[in-house]
XYZ file of C-alpha atoms in Angstrom:
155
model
C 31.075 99.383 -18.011
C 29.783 99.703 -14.480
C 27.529 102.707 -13.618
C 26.461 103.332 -9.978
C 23.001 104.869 -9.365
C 21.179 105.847 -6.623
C 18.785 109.107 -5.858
C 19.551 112.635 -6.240
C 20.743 113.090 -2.344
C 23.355 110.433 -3.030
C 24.978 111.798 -6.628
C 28.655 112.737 -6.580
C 29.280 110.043 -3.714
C 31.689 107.197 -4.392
C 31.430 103.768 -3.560
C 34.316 100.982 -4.740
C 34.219 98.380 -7.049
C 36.534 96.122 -7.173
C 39.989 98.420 -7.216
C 38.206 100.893 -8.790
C 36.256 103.789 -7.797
C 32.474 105.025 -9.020
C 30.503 107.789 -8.856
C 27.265 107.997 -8.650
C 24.883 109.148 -10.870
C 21.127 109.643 -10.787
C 19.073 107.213 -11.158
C 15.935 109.412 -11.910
C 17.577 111.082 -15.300
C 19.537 107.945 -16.358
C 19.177 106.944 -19.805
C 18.877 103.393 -20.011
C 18.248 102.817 -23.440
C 21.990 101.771 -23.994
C 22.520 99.680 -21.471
C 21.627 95.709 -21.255
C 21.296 94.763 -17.780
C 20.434 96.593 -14.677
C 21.483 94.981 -10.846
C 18.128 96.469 -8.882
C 18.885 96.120 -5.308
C 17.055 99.433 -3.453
C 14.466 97.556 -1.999
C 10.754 96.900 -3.421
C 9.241 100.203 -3.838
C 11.743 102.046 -5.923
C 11.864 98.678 -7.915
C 8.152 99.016 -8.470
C 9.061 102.372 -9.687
C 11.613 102.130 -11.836
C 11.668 98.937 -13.014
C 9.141 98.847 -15.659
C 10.437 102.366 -17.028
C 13.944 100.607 -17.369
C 12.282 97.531 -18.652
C 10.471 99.492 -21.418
C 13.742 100.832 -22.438
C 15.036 97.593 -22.972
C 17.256 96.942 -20.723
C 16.766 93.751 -18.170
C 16.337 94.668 -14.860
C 17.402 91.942 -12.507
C 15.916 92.693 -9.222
C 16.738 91.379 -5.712
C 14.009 92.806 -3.807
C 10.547 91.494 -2.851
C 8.485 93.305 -5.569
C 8.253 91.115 -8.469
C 8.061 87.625 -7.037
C 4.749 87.357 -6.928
C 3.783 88.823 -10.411
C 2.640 86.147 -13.346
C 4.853 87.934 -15.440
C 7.876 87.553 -13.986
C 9.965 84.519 -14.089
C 11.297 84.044 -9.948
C 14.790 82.255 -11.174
C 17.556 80.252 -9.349
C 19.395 79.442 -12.210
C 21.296 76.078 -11.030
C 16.890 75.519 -10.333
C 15.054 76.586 -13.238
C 17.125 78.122 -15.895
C 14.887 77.622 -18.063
C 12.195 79.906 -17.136
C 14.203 82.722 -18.274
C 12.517 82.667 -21.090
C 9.208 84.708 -19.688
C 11.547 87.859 -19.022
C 10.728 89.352 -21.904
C 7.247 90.161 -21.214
C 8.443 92.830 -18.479
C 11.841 92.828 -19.545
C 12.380 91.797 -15.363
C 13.866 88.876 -13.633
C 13.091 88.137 -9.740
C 15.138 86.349 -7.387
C 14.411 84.967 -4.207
C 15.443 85.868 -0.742
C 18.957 85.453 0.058
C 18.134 81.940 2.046
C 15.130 80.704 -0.432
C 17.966 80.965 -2.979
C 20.839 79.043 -1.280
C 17.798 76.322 -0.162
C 16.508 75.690 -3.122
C 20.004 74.797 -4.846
C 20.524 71.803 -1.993
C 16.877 70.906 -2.488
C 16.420 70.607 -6.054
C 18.742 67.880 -6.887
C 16.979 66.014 -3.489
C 13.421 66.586 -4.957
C 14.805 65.478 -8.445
C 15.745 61.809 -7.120
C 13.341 61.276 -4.143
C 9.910 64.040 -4.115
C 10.126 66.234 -1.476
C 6.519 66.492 0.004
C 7.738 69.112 3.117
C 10.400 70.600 4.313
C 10.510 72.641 7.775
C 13.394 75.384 7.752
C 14.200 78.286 9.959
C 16.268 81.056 9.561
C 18.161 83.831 11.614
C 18.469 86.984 9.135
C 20.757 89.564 9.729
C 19.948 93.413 11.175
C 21.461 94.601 8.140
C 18.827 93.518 5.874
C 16.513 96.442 7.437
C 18.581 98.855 6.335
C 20.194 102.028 8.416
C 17.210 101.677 10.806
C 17.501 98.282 11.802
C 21.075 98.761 12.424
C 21.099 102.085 14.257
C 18.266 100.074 16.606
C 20.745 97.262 17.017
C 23.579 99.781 18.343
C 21.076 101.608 20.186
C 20.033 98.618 22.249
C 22.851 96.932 22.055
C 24.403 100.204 24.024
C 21.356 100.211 26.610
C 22.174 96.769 27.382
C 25.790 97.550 28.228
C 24.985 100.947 29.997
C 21.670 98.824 31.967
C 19.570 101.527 30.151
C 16.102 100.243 29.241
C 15.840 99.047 25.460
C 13.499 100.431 23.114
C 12.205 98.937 19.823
């Protein structure tokens, strides 16, 4: 079963998954205790909030923000990378992934470094608006719109 959860301004919203529909329920009162894995993707601090509390009731929180990848105690996974450090979950009952590009680097560069040590690697990337949330993209309409109208753009 699928559950969607977000705060208390966004309960009784639906969102789709797959060709089905969900509701949302909130994720301040939801009892975790009976579920095994949670998909935490709304952004570092509510991780930092909720995670451990959903961690200590024993579900796995597997979270896609920026919170836990520096913390000891959390294993930062690729799995085609290092599978095996899944194995230091337990201790918060969390799993970290990287970025969105760290992620998709890593999988080209492991088998590389595995045959011939990589000692650097220089990389640049172009991220998308989207990832600053409803902000970043109401900037990127709002300039976006000066530019076409010759208004002057603000950031």
């Amino acid at each position: 079963e699928v559950v969607a959860l977000a705060s208390s301004r966004s309960v009784g919203t639906e969102v789709s998954y797959g060709d089905k529909t969900l509701r949302v329920t909130n994720l301040d009162t939801y009892d975790f205790s009976d579920t095994d894995i949670c998909l935490m993707s709304a952004g570092g601090a509510v991780s930092q909030k909720y995670s451990p509390k959903i961690g200590r009731e024993g579900c796995v929180v597997i979270d896609n923000s920026s919170a836990w990848r520096y913390d000891s105690e959390v294993p930062l996974i690729v799995p085609e990378v290092n599978a095996d450090a899944i194995s230091m979950f337990s201790k918060k009952n969390i799993i970290a992934n990287p970025n969105c590009s760290t992620a998709q680097l890593v999988v080209a560069l492991k088998p590389l470094h595995d045959r011939a040590k990589i000692k650097r690697v220089v990389v640049s990337t172009y991220q998308s608006v989207s990832g600053a949330g409803k902000g970043g993209m109401d900037e990127l309409f709002n300039q976006t719109r000066a530019v076409f109208v010759a208004d002057p753009i603000e950031s």
